[in-house]
Short mmCIF file of C-alpha atoms in Angstrom, two decimals:
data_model
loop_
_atom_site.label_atom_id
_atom_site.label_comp_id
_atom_site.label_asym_id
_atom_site.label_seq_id
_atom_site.Cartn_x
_atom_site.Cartn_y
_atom_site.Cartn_z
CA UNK G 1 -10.70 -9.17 8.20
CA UNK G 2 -9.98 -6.05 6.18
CA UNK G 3 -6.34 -7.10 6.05
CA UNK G 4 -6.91 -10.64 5.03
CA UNK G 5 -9.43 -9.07 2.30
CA UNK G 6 -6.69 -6.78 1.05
CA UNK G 7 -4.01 -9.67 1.07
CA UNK G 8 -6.10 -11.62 -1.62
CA UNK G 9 -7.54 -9.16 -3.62
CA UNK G 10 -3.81 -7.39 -4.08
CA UNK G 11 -2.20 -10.89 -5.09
CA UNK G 12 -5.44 -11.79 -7.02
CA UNK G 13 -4.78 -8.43 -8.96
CA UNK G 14 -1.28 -9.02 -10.21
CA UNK G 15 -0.06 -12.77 -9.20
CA UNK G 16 -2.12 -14.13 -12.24
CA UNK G 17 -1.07 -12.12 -14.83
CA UNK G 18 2.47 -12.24 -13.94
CA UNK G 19 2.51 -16.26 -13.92
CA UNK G 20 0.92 -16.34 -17.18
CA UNK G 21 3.77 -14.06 -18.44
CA UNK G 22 6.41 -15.10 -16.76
CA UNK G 23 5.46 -19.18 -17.11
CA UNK G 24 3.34 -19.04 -20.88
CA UNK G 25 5.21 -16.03 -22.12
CA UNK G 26 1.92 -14.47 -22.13
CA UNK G 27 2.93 -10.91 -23.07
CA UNK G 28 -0.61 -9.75 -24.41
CA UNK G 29 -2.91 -7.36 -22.43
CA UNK G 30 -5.66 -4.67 -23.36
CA UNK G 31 -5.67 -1.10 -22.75
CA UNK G 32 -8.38 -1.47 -20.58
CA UNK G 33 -7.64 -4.73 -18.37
CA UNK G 34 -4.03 -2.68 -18.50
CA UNK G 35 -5.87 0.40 -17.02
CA UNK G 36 -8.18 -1.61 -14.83
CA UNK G 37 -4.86 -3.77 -12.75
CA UNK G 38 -3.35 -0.34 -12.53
CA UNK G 39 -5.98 1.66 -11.06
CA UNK G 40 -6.99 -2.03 -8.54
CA UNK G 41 -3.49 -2.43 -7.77
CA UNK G 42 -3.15 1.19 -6.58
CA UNK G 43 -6.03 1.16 -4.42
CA UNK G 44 -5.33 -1.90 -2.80
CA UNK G 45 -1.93 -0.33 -1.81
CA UNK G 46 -3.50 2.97 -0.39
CA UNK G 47 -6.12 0.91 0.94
CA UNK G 48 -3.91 -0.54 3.05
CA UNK G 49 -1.77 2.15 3.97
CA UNK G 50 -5.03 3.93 5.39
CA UNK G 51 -6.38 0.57 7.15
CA UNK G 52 -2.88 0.36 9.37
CA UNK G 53 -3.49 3.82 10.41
CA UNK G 54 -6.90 3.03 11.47
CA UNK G 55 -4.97 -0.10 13.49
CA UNK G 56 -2.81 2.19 14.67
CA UNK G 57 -5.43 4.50 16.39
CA UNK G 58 -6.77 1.49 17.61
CA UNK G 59 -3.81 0.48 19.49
CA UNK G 60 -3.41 4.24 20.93
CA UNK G 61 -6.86 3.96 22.17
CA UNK G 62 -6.76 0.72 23.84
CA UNK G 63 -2.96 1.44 25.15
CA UNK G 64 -3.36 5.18 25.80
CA UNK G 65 -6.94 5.45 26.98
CA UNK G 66 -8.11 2.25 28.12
CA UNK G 67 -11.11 3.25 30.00
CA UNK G 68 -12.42 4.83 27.25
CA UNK G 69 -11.95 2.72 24.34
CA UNK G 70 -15.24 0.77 24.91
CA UNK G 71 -16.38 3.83 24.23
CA UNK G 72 -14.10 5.60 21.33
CA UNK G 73 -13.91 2.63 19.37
CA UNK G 74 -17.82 1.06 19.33
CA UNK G 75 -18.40 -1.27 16.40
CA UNK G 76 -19.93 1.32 14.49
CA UNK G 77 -17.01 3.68 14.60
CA UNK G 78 -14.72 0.63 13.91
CA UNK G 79 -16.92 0.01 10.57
CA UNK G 80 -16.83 3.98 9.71
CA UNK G 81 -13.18 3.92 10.06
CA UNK G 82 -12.69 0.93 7.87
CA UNK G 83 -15.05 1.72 5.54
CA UNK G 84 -13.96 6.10 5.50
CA UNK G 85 -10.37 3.83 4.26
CA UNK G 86 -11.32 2.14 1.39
CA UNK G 87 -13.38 4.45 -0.22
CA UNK G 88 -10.45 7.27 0.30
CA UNK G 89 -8.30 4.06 -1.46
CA UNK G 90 -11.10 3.83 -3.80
CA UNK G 91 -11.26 7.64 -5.03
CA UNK G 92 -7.69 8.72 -4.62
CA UNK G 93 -6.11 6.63 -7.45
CA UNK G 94 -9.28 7.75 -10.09
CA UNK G 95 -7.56 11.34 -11.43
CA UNK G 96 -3.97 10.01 -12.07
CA UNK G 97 -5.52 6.55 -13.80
CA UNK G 98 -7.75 8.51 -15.96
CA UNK G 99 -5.11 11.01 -17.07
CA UNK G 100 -2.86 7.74 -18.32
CA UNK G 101 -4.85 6.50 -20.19
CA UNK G 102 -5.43 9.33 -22.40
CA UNK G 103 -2.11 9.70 -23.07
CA UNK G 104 -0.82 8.56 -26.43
CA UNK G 105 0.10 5.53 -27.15
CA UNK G 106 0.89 3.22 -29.84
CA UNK G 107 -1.38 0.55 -31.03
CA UNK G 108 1.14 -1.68 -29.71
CA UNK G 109 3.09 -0.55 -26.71
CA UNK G 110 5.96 -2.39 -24.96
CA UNK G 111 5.21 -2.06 -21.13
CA UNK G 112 8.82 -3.09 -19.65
CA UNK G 113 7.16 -4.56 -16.41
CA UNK G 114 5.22 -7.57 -15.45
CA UNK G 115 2.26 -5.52 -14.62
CA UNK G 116 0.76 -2.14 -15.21
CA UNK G 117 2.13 -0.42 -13.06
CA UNK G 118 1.55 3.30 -13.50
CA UNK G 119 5.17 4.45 -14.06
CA UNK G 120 5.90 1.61 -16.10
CA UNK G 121 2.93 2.65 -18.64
CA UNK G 122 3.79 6.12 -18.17
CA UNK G 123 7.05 5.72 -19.38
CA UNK G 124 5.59 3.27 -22.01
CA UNK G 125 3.21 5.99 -23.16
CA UNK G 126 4.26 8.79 -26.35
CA UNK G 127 3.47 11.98 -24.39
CA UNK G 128 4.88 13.97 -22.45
CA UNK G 129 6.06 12.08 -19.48
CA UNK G 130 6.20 14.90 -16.81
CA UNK G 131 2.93 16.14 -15.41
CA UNK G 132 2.14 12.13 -14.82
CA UNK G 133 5.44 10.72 -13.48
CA UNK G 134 5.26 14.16 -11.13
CA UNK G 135 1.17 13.59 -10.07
CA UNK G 136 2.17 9.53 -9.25
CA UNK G 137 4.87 10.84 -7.12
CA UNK G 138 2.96 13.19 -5.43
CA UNK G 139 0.00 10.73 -4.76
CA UNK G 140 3.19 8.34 -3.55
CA UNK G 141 4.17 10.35 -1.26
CA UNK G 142 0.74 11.03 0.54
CA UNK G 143 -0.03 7.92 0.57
CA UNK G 144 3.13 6.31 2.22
CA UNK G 145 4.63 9.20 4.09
CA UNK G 146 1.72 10.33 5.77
CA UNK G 147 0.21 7.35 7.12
CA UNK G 148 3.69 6.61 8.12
CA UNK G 149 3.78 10.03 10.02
CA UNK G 150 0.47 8.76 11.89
CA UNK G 151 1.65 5.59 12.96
CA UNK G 152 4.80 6.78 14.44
CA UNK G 153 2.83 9.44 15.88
CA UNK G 154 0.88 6.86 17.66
CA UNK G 155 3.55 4.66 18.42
CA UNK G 156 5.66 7.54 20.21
CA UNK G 157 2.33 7.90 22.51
CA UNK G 158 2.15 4.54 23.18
CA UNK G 159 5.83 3.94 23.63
CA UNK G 160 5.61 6.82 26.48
CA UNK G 161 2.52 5.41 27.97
CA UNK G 162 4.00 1.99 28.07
CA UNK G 163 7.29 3.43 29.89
CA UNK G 164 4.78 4.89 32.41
CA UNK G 165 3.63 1.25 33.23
CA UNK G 166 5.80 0.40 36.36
CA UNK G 167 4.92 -3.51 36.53
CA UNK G 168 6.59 -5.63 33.79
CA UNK G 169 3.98 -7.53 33.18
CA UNK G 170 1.98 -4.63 31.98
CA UNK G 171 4.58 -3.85 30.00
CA UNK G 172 5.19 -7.23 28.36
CA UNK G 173 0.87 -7.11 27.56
CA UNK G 174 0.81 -4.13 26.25
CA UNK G 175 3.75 -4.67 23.63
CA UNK G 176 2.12 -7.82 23.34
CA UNK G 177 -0.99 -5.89 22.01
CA UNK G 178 0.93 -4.33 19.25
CA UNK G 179 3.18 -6.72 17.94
CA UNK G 180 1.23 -8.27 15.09
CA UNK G 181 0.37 -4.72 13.63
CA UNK G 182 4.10 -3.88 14.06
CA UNK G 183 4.91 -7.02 11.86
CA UNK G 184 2.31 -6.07 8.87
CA UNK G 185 3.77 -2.11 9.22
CA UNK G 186 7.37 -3.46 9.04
CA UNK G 187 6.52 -5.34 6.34
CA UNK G 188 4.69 -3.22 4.34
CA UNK G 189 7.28 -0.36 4.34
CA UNK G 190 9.73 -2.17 4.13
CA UNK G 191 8.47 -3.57 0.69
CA UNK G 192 7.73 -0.14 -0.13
CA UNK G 193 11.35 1.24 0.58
CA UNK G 194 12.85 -1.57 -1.81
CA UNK G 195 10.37 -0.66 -4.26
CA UNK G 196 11.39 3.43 -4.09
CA UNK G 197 14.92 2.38 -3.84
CA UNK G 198 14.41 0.41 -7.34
CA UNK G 199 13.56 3.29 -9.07
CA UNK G 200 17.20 5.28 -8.32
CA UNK G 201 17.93 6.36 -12.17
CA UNK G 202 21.21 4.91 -12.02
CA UNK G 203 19.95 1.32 -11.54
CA UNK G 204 19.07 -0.97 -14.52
CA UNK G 205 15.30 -1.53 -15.01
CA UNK G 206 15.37 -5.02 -14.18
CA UNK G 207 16.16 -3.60 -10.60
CA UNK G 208 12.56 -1.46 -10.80
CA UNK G 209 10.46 -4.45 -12.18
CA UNK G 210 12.11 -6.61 -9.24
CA UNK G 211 11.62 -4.13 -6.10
CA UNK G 212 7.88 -3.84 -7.76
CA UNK G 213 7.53 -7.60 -8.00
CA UNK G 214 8.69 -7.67 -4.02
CA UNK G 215 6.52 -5.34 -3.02
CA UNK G 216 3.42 -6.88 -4.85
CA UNK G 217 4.14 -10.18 -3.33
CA UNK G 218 6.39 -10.08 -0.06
CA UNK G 219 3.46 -7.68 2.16
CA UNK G 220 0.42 -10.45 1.18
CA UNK G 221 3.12 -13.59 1.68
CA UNK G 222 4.44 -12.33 5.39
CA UNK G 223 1.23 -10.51 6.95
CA UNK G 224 0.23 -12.58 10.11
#
């Protein structure tokens, strides 16, 4: 449920905007509806970085423990989980949002991207560009690398429980058990790593505004 939440209210974020640009040459948008997509967009992402790690501990439970995860993992725990991940998504975007946007800008600035994203506006912006392009990075990588870290960490523990299973067939179930959250965590880093790869400096910038377009699009499109 939180997945299929996320999946529409990412695309619902950005998808619109970038049709009316890209199909009315729509290239108009406030400081504050600028300001608002960033900061949603952003959450959304860490929102569900945080929500596979909380499928991931799942998984280790059920795989790992399985006489205790009626226990470990009650429906109230599975709701304080969920919700302890969106309103970490929720908060953790606020201080690097804020500073943006008072930076200085022009009345008119030229955002070269087809949404605001917060290194495109940034880089858009007449202040010094350091402190923020440093903070977004920073916030980057907390929010992909160490969820990341977590999930492998629970997949090595489930990988050596599973090798523990002598019969095949409980071997077959278990991987079984974690194959659609493997799919969405492929995906998702996966769009992530063409997104950071974008951004080498020696690539054009049509090559950032494309990895961002397929990682805005391709997670929602291919999660089961």
């Amino acid at each position: 449920i939180n997945l299929s939440a996320l999946d529409i209210l990412f695309t619902t974020t950005t998808v619109p905007k970038m049709l009316s640009l890209l199909l009315l040459g729509d290239h108009f948008l406030s400081f504050p509806a600028c300001f608002l997509q960033m900061y949603l967009f952003h959450s959304f992402s860490c929102c569900e970085a945080f929500i596979l790690v909380v499928m991931a501990y799942d998984r280790y439970v059920a795989i790992c423990h399985p006489l205790h995860y009626p226990v470990h993992m009650t429906p109230q725990t599975n709701a304080a989980l969920a919700a302890s991940a969106w309103l970490a998504a929720l908060l953790l975007p606020i201080p690097a949002v804020v500073q943006t946007s008072h930076m200085a800008f022009g009345s008119v600035t030229r955002v070269y991207h087809c949404f605001c994203d917060h290194l495109a506006v940034v880089q858009a912006s007449c202040s010094d560009k350091t402190p923020q392009t440093l903070m977004g990075f920073c916030i980057a990588m907390v929010v992909s690398f160490l969820p990341l870290l977590l999930v492998l960490l629970s997949y090595a523990h489930i990988l050596a429980s599973v090798l523990r299973i002598s019969s095949r067939e409980g071997r077959s179930k278990a991987f079984s058990t974690c194959s659609s959250h493997l799919l969405v965590v492929g995906t998702y880093y996966s769009s992530i790593a063409i997104a950071y790869v974008s951004y080498r400096a020696d690539l054009p910038l049509d090559f950032h505004i494309m990895g961002n377009v397929v990682y805005a699009i391709l997670t929602p499109v291919l999660n089961p």
